[in-house]
Amino acid sequence: MKITLHDVSKGRNGQALPAMSLEFHTGSVRFALAETEQRPTVLGLIASGRMRPDTGRVRIDDADDPKALRRRVALVDAPAVSDPHPDVALVGVVEEELMFAGLGATPLHARRWLARLGYTELATVPFGTIDPAARVRILCELAVLRSGVEGIVLVSPDRHGGSPDGWWRIAGEFTDRGYAMLVIIGGSAAVALERMQEFDAINASGPVEPLALEEPATATPPTATPPTDEVSAVAETSATSEPPATNENGEAR
């Protein structure tokens, strides 16, 4: 699976999200820079097919298919969209996600699931107090329980503090399992990752292949210059959200 964003933007003059292009695909973890309170969530919504950009184009496997994008890509921990309430106990968050995944969703089921991950002792802990790396592992593990999920867009894990190495290693583990991973972060976290040479952190907004434009539907007179198609913004808006914790070493999710 390959997700490509070409010159997408949102808001008047790109205020909500300036124009950007990026690509992420199966078996690889990429990061994308987005700063201010609103832009990381906007980028996450667009990259996962849950918001239509005002300009540009979002494609999955070279096709314009926002429904498939929403079904196959989970949006994890996006502020005000898919982040769990900080005061809810972890076991409650897990119960809800198990229900959305069509699995047994009683407190007993949730505690057993946490035990398999190695987080039994966190069951009654308020979600907002969980270690950042544990948070990422738990939310990503919950996201991939849903049928058909092949990729994850993880929004602003750096906002919870701690060193980037914990959640970045976890994101890499998910790509080793065959998922596509896009991690949206701020500039400080990006600098930290780039200095940690062992992580091979790659910016998703690096060089992106230009889109192949379709031929015009109507014939062009032999003497005229063939028109150039414009890249149109095609995507569907969806208000649905997918909820998105590990120990301090990032183990277990």
PDB file of C-alpha atoms in Angstrom:
ATOM      1  CA  MET A   1       0.000   0.000   0.000  1.00  0.00           C
ATOM      2  CA  LYS A   2       1.244   3.473  -0.889  1.00  0.00           C
ATOM      3  CA  ILE A   3      -0.325   6.756   0.194  1.00  0.00           C
ATOM      4  CA  THR A   4       0.647   9.898  -1.688  1.00  0.00           C
ATOM      5  CA  LEU A   5      -0.325  13.496  -0.956  1.00  0.00           C
ATOM      6  CA  HIS A   6       0.386  16.044  -3.693  1.00  0.00           C
ATOM      7  CA  ASP A   7       0.275  19.758  -2.886  1.00  0.00           C
ATOM      8  CA  VAL A   8      -2.528  19.375  -0.353  1.00  0.00           C
ATOM      9  CA  SER A   9      -3.548  22.387   1.690  1.00  0.00           C
ATOM     10  CA  LYS A  10      -6.436  23.454   3.884  1.00  0.00           C
ATOM     11  CA  GLY A  11      -7.954  26.795   4.756  1.00  0.00           C
ATOM     12  CA  ARG A  12      -7.785  30.205   3.185  1.00  0.00           C
ATOM     13  CA  ASN A  13      -4.242  30.793   1.931  1.00  0.00           C
ATOM     14  CA  GLY A  14      -3.246  27.503   3.562  1.00  0.00           C
ATOM     15  CA  GLN A  15      -3.746  28.834   7.092  1.00  0.00           C
ATOM     16  CA  ALA A  16      -4.977  25.494   8.478  1.00  0.00           C
ATOM     17  CA  LEU A  17      -2.329  23.585   6.501  1.00  0.00           C
ATOM     18  CA  PRO A  18       0.171  25.050   4.027  1.00  0.00           C
ATOM     19  CA  ALA A  19       0.632  23.183   0.755  1.00  0.00           C
ATOM     20  CA  MET A  20       2.704  20.042   1.175  1.00  0.00           C
ATOM     21  CA  SER A  21       3.467  16.773  -0.569  1.00  0.00           C
ATOM     22  CA  LEU A  22       4.468  13.506   1.059  1.00  0.00           C
ATOM     23  CA  GLU A  23       4.408   9.741   0.665  1.00  0.00           C
ATOM     24  CA  PHE A  24       4.425   6.741   2.999  1.00  0.00           C
ATOM     25  CA  HIS A  25       4.050   3.069   2.245  1.00  0.00           C
ATOM     26  CA  THR A  26       3.896  -0.478   3.568  1.00  0.00           C
ATOM     27  CA  GLY A  27       6.909  -1.648   5.542  1.00  0.00           C
ATOM     28  CA  SER A  28       8.364   1.799   6.135  1.00  0.00           C
ATOM     29  CA  VAL A  29       8.071   4.485   8.825  1.00  0.00           C
ATOM     30  CA  ARG A  30       8.197   8.132   7.775  1.00  0.00           C
ATOM     31  CA  PHE A  31       7.794  11.384   9.655  1.00  0.00           C
ATOM     32  CA  ALA A  32       6.150  14.604   8.523  1.00  0.00           C
ATOM     33  CA  LEU A  33       6.605  18.053  10.014  1.00  0.00           C
ATOM     34  CA  ALA A  34       3.542  19.986  11.131  1.00  0.00           C
ATOM     35  CA  GLU A  35       3.542  22.626  13.837  1.00  0.00           C
ATOM     36  CA  THR A  36       1.012  24.822  15.633  1.00  0.00           C
ATOM     37  CA  GLU A  37      -1.937  23.427  17.570  1.00  0.00           C
ATOM     38  CA  GLN A  38      -4.169  22.700  14.587  1.00  0.00           C
ATOM     39  CA  ARG A  39      -1.971  21.626  11.680  1.00  0.00           C
ATOM     40  CA  PRO A  40      -0.868  18.162  12.905  1.00  0.00           C
ATOM     41  CA  THR A  41      -4.484  17.064  13.271  1.00  0.00           C
ATOM     42  CA  VAL A  42      -5.469  18.571   9.916  1.00  0.00           C
ATOM     43  CA  LEU A  43      -2.615  16.775   8.180  1.00  0.00           C
ATOM     44  CA  GLY A  44      -3.535  13.533   9.943  1.00  0.00           C
ATOM     45  CA  LEU A  45      -7.166  13.823   8.878  1.00  0.00           C
ATOM     46  CA  ILE A  46      -6.198  14.439   5.257  1.00  0.00           C
ATOM     47  CA  ALA A  47      -3.543  11.700   5.139  1.00  0.00           C
ATOM     48  CA  SER A  48      -6.028   9.145   6.504  1.00  0.00           C
ATOM     49  CA  GLY A  49      -8.885  10.142   4.195  1.00  0.00           C
ATOM     50  CA  ARG A  50     -11.027  11.786   6.850  1.00  0.00           C
ATOM     51  CA  MET A  51     -10.864  15.346   5.553  1.00  0.00           C
ATOM     52  CA  ARG A  52     -10.895  16.698   2.022  1.00  0.00           C
ATOM     53  CA  PRO A  53      -8.066  19.120   1.216  1.00  0.00           C
ATOM     54  CA  ASP A  54      -8.963  22.442  -0.356  1.00  0.00           C
ATOM     55  CA  THR A  55      -6.207  21.987  -2.914  1.00  0.00           C
ATOM     56  CA  GLY A  56      -4.178  19.043  -4.086  1.00  0.00           C
ATOM     57  CA  ARG A  57      -4.785  15.338  -4.329  1.00  0.00           C
ATOM     58  CA  VAL A  58      -4.583  12.287  -2.039  1.00  0.00           C
ATOM     59  CA  ARG A  59      -4.097   8.862  -3.610  1.00  0.00           C
ATOM     60  CA  ILE A  60      -3.921   5.319  -2.322  1.00  0.00           C
ATOM     61  CA  ASP A  61      -2.123   2.860  -4.598  1.00  0.00           C
ATOM     62  CA  ASP A  62      -2.322   5.452  -7.392  1.00  0.00           C
ATOM     63  CA  ALA A  63      -6.107   5.702  -7.130  1.00  0.00           C
ATOM     64  CA  ASP A  64      -8.469   8.379  -5.829  1.00  0.00           C
ATOM     65  CA  ASP A  65     -10.376   6.281  -3.297  1.00  0.00           C
ATOM     66  CA  PRO A  66     -11.075   8.084  -0.003  1.00  0.00           C
ATOM     67  CA  LYS A  67     -13.314   5.276   1.270  1.00  0.00           C
ATOM     68  CA  ALA A  68     -10.534   2.718   0.878  1.00  0.00           C
ATOM     69  CA  LEU A  69      -8.102   5.158   2.484  1.00  0.00           C
ATOM     70  CA  ARG A  70     -10.317   5.547   5.553  1.00  0.00           C
ATOM     71  CA  ARG A  71     -10.823   1.801   5.814  1.00  0.00           C
ATOM     72  CA  ARG A  72      -7.173   0.854   5.442  1.00  0.00           C
ATOM     73  CA  VAL A  73      -5.468   3.669   7.395  1.00  0.00           C
ATOM     74  CA  ALA A  74      -6.099   4.289  11.116  1.00  0.00           C
ATOM     75  CA  LEU A  75      -5.822   7.778  12.582  1.00  0.00           C
ATOM     76  CA  VAL A  76      -4.184   7.447  16.010  1.00  0.00           C
ATOM     77  CA  ASP A  77      -4.044   9.938  18.904  1.00  0.00           C
ATOM     78  CA  ALA A  78      -5.075  13.000  16.911  1.00  0.00           C
ATOM     79  CA  PRO A  79      -5.827  15.846  19.362  1.00  0.00           C
ATOM     80  CA  ALA A  80      -9.537  16.599  19.698  1.00  0.00           C
ATOM     81  CA  VAL A  81     -10.359  13.836  17.213  1.00  0.00           C
ATOM     82  CA  SER A  82      -9.118  10.395  18.251  1.00  0.00           C
ATOM     83  CA  ASP A  83      -7.162  10.908  21.465  1.00  0.00           C
ATOM     84  CA  PRO A  84      -8.707   9.288  24.563  1.00  0.00           C
ATOM     85  CA  HIS A  85      -9.856  11.510  27.399  1.00  0.00           C
ATOM     86  CA  PRO A  86      -6.946  11.866  29.845  1.00  0.00           C
ATOM     87  CA  ASP A  87      -9.084  11.105  32.916  1.00  0.00           C
ATOM     88  CA  VAL A  88     -10.486   7.789  31.660  1.00  0.00           C
ATOM     89  CA  ALA A  89      -8.855   4.659  33.078  1.00  0.00           C
ATOM     90  CA  LEU A  90      -6.843   2.675  30.544  1.00  0.00           C
ATOM     91  CA  VAL A  91      -9.117  -0.350  30.918  1.00  0.00           C
ATOM     92  CA  GLY A  92     -12.032   1.813  29.777  1.00  0.00           C
ATOM     93  CA  VAL A  93     -10.156   2.977  26.689  1.00  0.00           C
ATOM     94  CA  VAL A  94      -9.342  -0.625  25.809  1.00  0.00           C
ATOM     95  CA  GLU A  95     -12.962  -1.734  26.318  1.00  0.00           C
ATOM     96  CA  GLU A  96     -14.190   0.867  23.857  1.00  0.00           C
ATOM     97  CA  GLU A  97     -11.591  -0.023  21.231  1.00  0.00           C
ATOM     98  CA  LEU A  98     -12.313  -3.733  21.547  1.00  0.00           C
ATOM     99  CA  MET A  99     -15.973  -2.957  20.928  1.00  0.00           C
ATOM    100  CA  PHE A 100     -15.146  -0.925  17.789  1.00  0.00           C
ATOM    101  CA  ALA A 101     -13.047  -3.850  16.562  1.00  0.00           C
ATOM    102  CA  GLY A 102     -15.980  -6.216  17.006  1.00  0.00           C
ATOM    103  CA  LEU A 103     -14.330  -8.163  19.814  1.00  0.00           C
ATOM    104  CA  GLY A 104     -15.355  -9.021  23.376  1.00  0.00           C
ATOM    105  CA  ALA A 105     -15.451  -5.698  25.185  1.00  0.00           C
ATOM    106  CA  THR A 106     -16.079  -6.387  28.871  1.00  0.00           C
ATOM    107  CA  PRO A 107     -13.695  -5.220  31.610  1.00  0.00           C
ATOM    108  CA  LEU A 108     -12.437  -8.807  31.812  1.00  0.00           C
ATOM    109  CA  HIS A 109     -11.661  -8.885  28.078  1.00  0.00           C
ATOM    110  CA  ALA A 110      -9.869  -5.542  28.360  1.00  0.00           C
ATOM    111  CA  ARG A 111      -7.766  -6.674  31.329  1.00  0.00           C
ATOM    112  CA  ARG A 112      -6.799  -9.898  29.536  1.00  0.00           C
ATOM    113  CA  TRP A 113      -5.782  -7.920  26.465  1.00  0.00           C
ATOM    114  CA  LEU A 114      -3.618  -5.613  28.583  1.00  0.00           C
ATOM    115  CA  ALA A 115      -2.071  -8.630  30.315  1.00  0.00           C
ATOM    116  CA  ARG A 116      -1.002 -10.064  26.956  1.00  0.00           C
ATOM    117  CA  LEU A 117       0.775  -6.786  26.212  1.00  0.00           C
ATOM    118  CA  GLY A 118       2.371  -6.738  29.649  1.00  0.00           C
ATOM    119  CA  TYR A 119       0.404  -3.800  31.031  1.00  0.00           C
ATOM    120  CA  THR A 120      -1.691  -5.417  33.725  1.00  0.00           C
ATOM    121  CA  GLU A 121      -0.561  -2.889  36.319  1.00  0.00           C
ATOM    122  CA  LEU A 122      -1.764   0.045  34.161  1.00  0.00           C
ATOM    123  CA  ALA A 123      -5.400  -1.051  33.893  1.00  0.00           C
ATOM    124  CA  THR A 124      -6.777   1.449  36.396  1.00  0.00           C
ATOM    125  CA  VAL A 125      -4.325   4.265  35.624  1.00  0.00           C
ATOM    126  CA  PRO A 126      -5.798   7.457  34.067  1.00  0.00           C
ATOM    127  CA  PHE A 127      -4.879   7.446  30.417  1.00  0.00           C
ATOM    128  CA  GLY A 128      -3.322  10.896  30.517  1.00  0.00           C
ATOM    129  CA  THR A 129      -0.656   9.770  33.015  1.00  0.00           C
ATOM    130  CA  ILE A 130       0.666   6.818  31.005  1.00  0.00           C
ATOM    131  CA  ASP A 131       4.276   6.878  29.765  1.00  0.00           C
ATOM    132  CA  PRO A 132       4.478   8.315  26.211  1.00  0.00           C
ATOM    133  CA  ALA A 133       6.013   5.191  24.671  1.00  0.00           C
ATOM    134  CA  ALA A 134       3.470   2.926  26.393  1.00  0.00           C
ATOM    135  CA  ARG A 135       0.702   5.212  25.151  1.00  0.00           C
ATOM    136  CA  VAL A 136       1.858   4.868  21.569  1.00  0.00           C
ATOM    137  CA  ARG A 137       2.174   1.097  21.727  1.00  0.00           C
ATOM    138  CA  ILE A 138      -1.236   0.576  23.280  1.00  0.00           C
ATOM    139  CA  LEU A 139      -3.029   2.915  20.886  1.00  0.00           C
ATOM    140  CA  CYS A 140      -1.349   1.452  17.808  1.00  0.00           C
ATOM    141  CA  GLU A 141      -2.045  -2.116  18.943  1.00  0.00           C
ATOM    142  CA  LEU A 142      -5.683  -1.199  19.459  1.00  0.00           C
ATOM    143  CA  ALA A 143      -5.865   0.463  16.039  1.00  0.00           C
ATOM    144  CA  VAL A 144      -4.677  -2.616  14.149  1.00  0.00           C
ATOM    145  CA  LEU A 145      -7.310  -4.788  15.817  1.00  0.00           C
ATOM    146  CA  ARG A 146      -9.805  -3.354  13.371  1.00  0.00           C
ATOM    147  CA  SER A 147     -10.376  -5.399  10.253  1.00  0.00           C
ATOM    148  CA  GLY A 148      -8.638  -4.158   7.111  1.00  0.00           C
ATOM    149  CA  VAL A 149      -6.211  -1.714   8.755  1.00  0.00           C
ATOM    150  CA  GLU A 150      -2.893  -1.712   6.888  1.00  0.00           C
ATOM    151  CA  GLY A 151      -1.431   1.623   7.936  1.00  0.00           C
ATOM    152  CA  ILE A 152      -1.304   4.089  10.801  1.00  0.00           C
ATOM    153  CA  VAL A 153      -1.096   7.867  10.905  1.00  0.00           C
ATOM    154  CA  LEU A 154       0.206   8.723  14.387  1.00  0.00           C
ATOM    155  CA  VAL A 155      -0.306  12.357  15.353  1.00  0.00           C
ATOM    156  CA  SER A 156       2.085  14.333  17.559  1.00  0.00           C
ATOM    157  CA  PRO A 157       3.472  11.691  19.932  1.00  0.00           C
ATOM    158  CA  ASP A 158       6.108  14.273  20.868  1.00  0.00           C
ATOM    159  CA  ARG A 159       3.479  16.437  22.572  1.00  0.00           C
ATOM    160  CA  HIS A 160       3.440  14.007  25.508  1.00  0.00           C
ATOM    161  CA  GLY A 161       7.118  14.611  26.332  1.00  0.00           C
ATOM    162  CA  GLY A 162       9.946  12.124  26.754  1.00  0.00           C
ATOM    163  CA  SER A 163      12.616  11.113  24.262  1.00  0.00           C
ATOM    164  CA  PRO A 164      11.563  10.315  20.678  1.00  0.00           C
ATOM    165  CA  ASP A 165      13.490   7.045  20.688  1.00  0.00           C
ATOM    166  CA  GLY A 166      10.731   5.158  22.538  1.00  0.00           C
ATOM    167  CA  TRP A 167       7.804   5.847  20.236  1.00  0.00           C
ATOM    168  CA  TRP A 168       9.989   5.899  17.094  1.00  0.00           C
ATOM    169  CA  ARG A 169      11.255   2.371  17.820  1.00  0.00           C
ATOM    170  CA  ILE A 170       7.666   1.243  18.315  1.00  0.00           C
ATOM    171  CA  ALA A 171       6.636   2.754  14.991  1.00  0.00           C
ATOM    172  CA  GLY A 172       9.505   0.854  13.377  1.00  0.00           C
ATOM    173  CA  GLU A 173       8.293  -2.391  14.937  1.00  0.00           C
ATOM    174  CA  PHE A 174       4.905  -1.915  13.293  1.00  0.00           C
ATOM    175  CA  THR A 175       6.520  -1.482   9.896  1.00  0.00           C
ATOM    176  CA  ASP A 176       8.447  -4.712  10.515  1.00  0.00           C
ATOM    177  CA  ARG A 177       5.048  -6.332  10.960  1.00  0.00           C
ATOM    178  CA  GLY A 178       3.972  -5.082   7.546  1.00  0.00           C
ATOM    179  CA  TYR A 179       2.176  -1.835   8.302  1.00  0.00           C
ATOM    180  CA  ALA A 180       2.674   1.580   6.724  1.00  0.00           C
ATOM    181  CA  MET A 181       3.531   4.251   9.320  1.00  0.00           C
ATOM    182  CA  LEU A 182       3.360   8.038   9.114  1.00  0.00           C
ATOM    183  CA  VAL A 183       4.326   9.926  12.284  1.00  0.00           C
ATOM    184  CA  ILE A 184       3.437  13.623  12.350  1.00  0.00           C
ATOM    185  CA  ILE A 185       5.806  15.558  14.598  1.00  0.00           C
ATOM    186  CA  GLY A 186       7.164  19.010  15.387  1.00  0.00           C
ATOM    187  CA  GLY A 187      10.536  20.451  14.481  1.00  0.00           C
ATOM    188  CA  SER A 188      12.301  19.681  17.769  1.00  0.00           C
ATOM    189  CA  ALA A 189      11.412  15.992  17.574  1.00  0.00           C
ATOM    190  CA  ALA A 190      12.498  15.865  13.938  1.00  0.00           C
ATOM    191  CA  VAL A 191      15.906  17.334  14.808  1.00  0.00           C
ATOM    192  CA  ALA A 192      16.300  14.817  17.640  1.00  0.00           C
ATOM    193  CA  LEU A 193      15.459  11.890  15.347  1.00  0.00           C
ATOM    194  CA  GLU A 194      17.823  13.055  12.635  1.00  0.00           C
ATOM    195  CA  ARG A 195      20.648  13.234  15.193  1.00  0.00           C
ATOM    196  CA  MET A 196      19.982   9.651  16.279  1.00  0.00           C
ATOM    197  CA  GLN A 197      21.741   8.088  13.328  1.00  0.00           C
ATOM    198  CA  GLU A 198      20.726   4.535  14.224  1.00  0.00           C
ATOM    199  CA  PHE A 199      17.071   5.320  13.538  1.00  0.00           C
ATOM    200  CA  ASP A 200      17.478   6.267   9.862  1.00  0.00           C
ATOM    201  CA  ALA A 201      14.577   8.681  10.259  1.00  0.00           C
ATOM    202  CA  ILE A 202      13.216   9.637   6.844  1.00  0.00           C
ATOM    203  CA  ASN A 203      11.114  12.699   6.141  1.00  0.00           C
ATOM    204  CA  ALA A 204       7.937  11.712   4.289  1.00  0.00           C
ATOM    205  CA  SER A 205       7.848  15.117   2.620  1.00  0.00           C
ATOM    206  CA  GLY A 206      11.058  14.431   0.702  1.00  0.00           C
ATOM    207  CA  PRO A 207      11.059  14.089  -3.111  1.00  0.00           C
ATOM    208  CA  VAL A 208       7.709  12.813  -4.375  1.00  0.00           C
ATOM    209  CA  GLU A 209       7.169  11.498  -7.903  1.00  0.00           C
ATOM    210  CA  PRO A 210       4.907  13.811  -9.961  1.00  0.00           C
ATOM    211  CA  LEU A 211       1.411  12.555 -10.679  1.00  0.00           C
ATOM    212  CA  ALA A 212       0.725  11.145 -14.132  1.00  0.00           C
ATOM    213  CA  LEU A 213      -2.079  13.308 -15.500  1.00  0.00           C
ATOM    214  CA  GLU A 214      -4.994  11.797 -17.381  1.00  0.00           C
ATOM    215  CA  GLU A 215      -5.526  12.540 -21.061  1.00  0.00           C
ATOM    216  CA  PRO A 216      -8.366  14.959 -21.941  1.00  0.00           C
ATOM    217  CA  ALA A 217     -11.707  13.212 -22.501  1.00  0.00           C
ATOM    218  CA  THR A 218     -12.431  15.096 -25.762  1.00  0.00           C
ATOM    219  CA  ALA A 219     -10.329  15.002 -28.892  1.00  0.00           C
ATOM    220  CA  THR A 220      -8.031  17.947 -29.518  1.00  0.00           C
ATOM    221  CA  PRO A 221      -7.825  19.471 -33.016  1.00  0.00           C
ATOM    222  CA  PRO A 222      -4.529  18.596 -34.717  1.00  0.00           C
ATOM    223  CA  THR A 223      -3.454  22.247 -34.887  1.00  0.00           C
ATOM    224  CA  ALA A 224      -4.211  23.056 -31.243  1.00  0.00           C
ATOM    225  CA  THR A 225      -1.936  22.626 -28.279  1.00  0.00           C
ATOM    226  CA  PRO A 226      -3.228  19.776 -26.107  1.00  0.00           C
ATOM    227  CA  PRO A 227      -4.630  21.118 -22.845  1.00  0.00           C
ATOM    228  CA  THR A 228      -2.979  20.223 -19.577  1.00  0.00           C
ATOM    229  CA  ASP A 229      -5.179  18.623 -16.984  1.00  0.00           C
ATOM    230  CA  GLU A 230      -5.257  20.197 -13.569  1.00  0.00           C
ATOM    231  CA  VAL A 231      -4.658  18.043 -10.557  1.00  0.00           C
ATOM    232  CA  SER A 232      -8.036  18.126  -8.824  1.00  0.00           C
ATOM    233  CA  ALA A 233      -8.718  17.705  -5.162  1.00  0.00           C
ATOM    234  CA  VAL A 234     -10.901  14.650  -4.713  1.00  0.00           C
ATOM    235  CA  ALA A 235     -11.633  13.143  -1.344  1.00  0.00           C
ATOM    236  CA  GLU A 236     -14.519  12.510   0.980  1.00  0.00           C
ATOM    237  CA  THR A 237     -15.022  14.134   4.376  1.00  0.00           C
ATOM    238  CA  SER A 238     -15.752  11.863   7.307  1.00  0.00           C
ATOM    239  CA  ALA A 239     -16.199  12.867  10.889  1.00  0.00           C
ATOM    240  CA  THR A 240     -15.518   9.394  12.208  1.00  0.00           C
ATOM    241  CA  SER A 241     -12.488   8.964  14.438  1.00  0.00           C
ATOM    242  CA  GLU A 242     -10.501   6.037  15.575  1.00  0.00           C
ATOM    243  CA  PRO A 243      -9.128   6.005  19.060  1.00  0.00           C
ATOM    244  CA  PRO A 244      -5.790   5.579  19.488  1.00  0.00           C
ATOM    245  CA  ALA A 245      -0.182   3.539  25.483  1.00  0.00           C
ATOM    246  CA  THR A 246       3.775   0.927  26.852  1.00  0.00           C
ATOM    247  CA  ASN A 247       6.236   0.813  29.724  1.00  0.00           C
ATOM    248  CA  GLU A 248       8.939   3.431  29.910  1.00  0.00           C
ATOM    249  CA  ASN A 249      11.189   1.360  27.664  1.00  0.00           C
ATOM    250  CA  GLY A 250       8.583   1.133  24.940  1.00  0.00           C
ATOM    251  CA  GLU A 251       8.386  -2.671  25.299  1.00  0.00           C
ATOM    252  CA  ALA A 252       5.337  -4.790  24.806  1.00  0.00           C
ATOM    253  CA  ARG A 253       2.915  -3.093  22.406  1.00  0.00           C
TER     254      ARG A 253
END
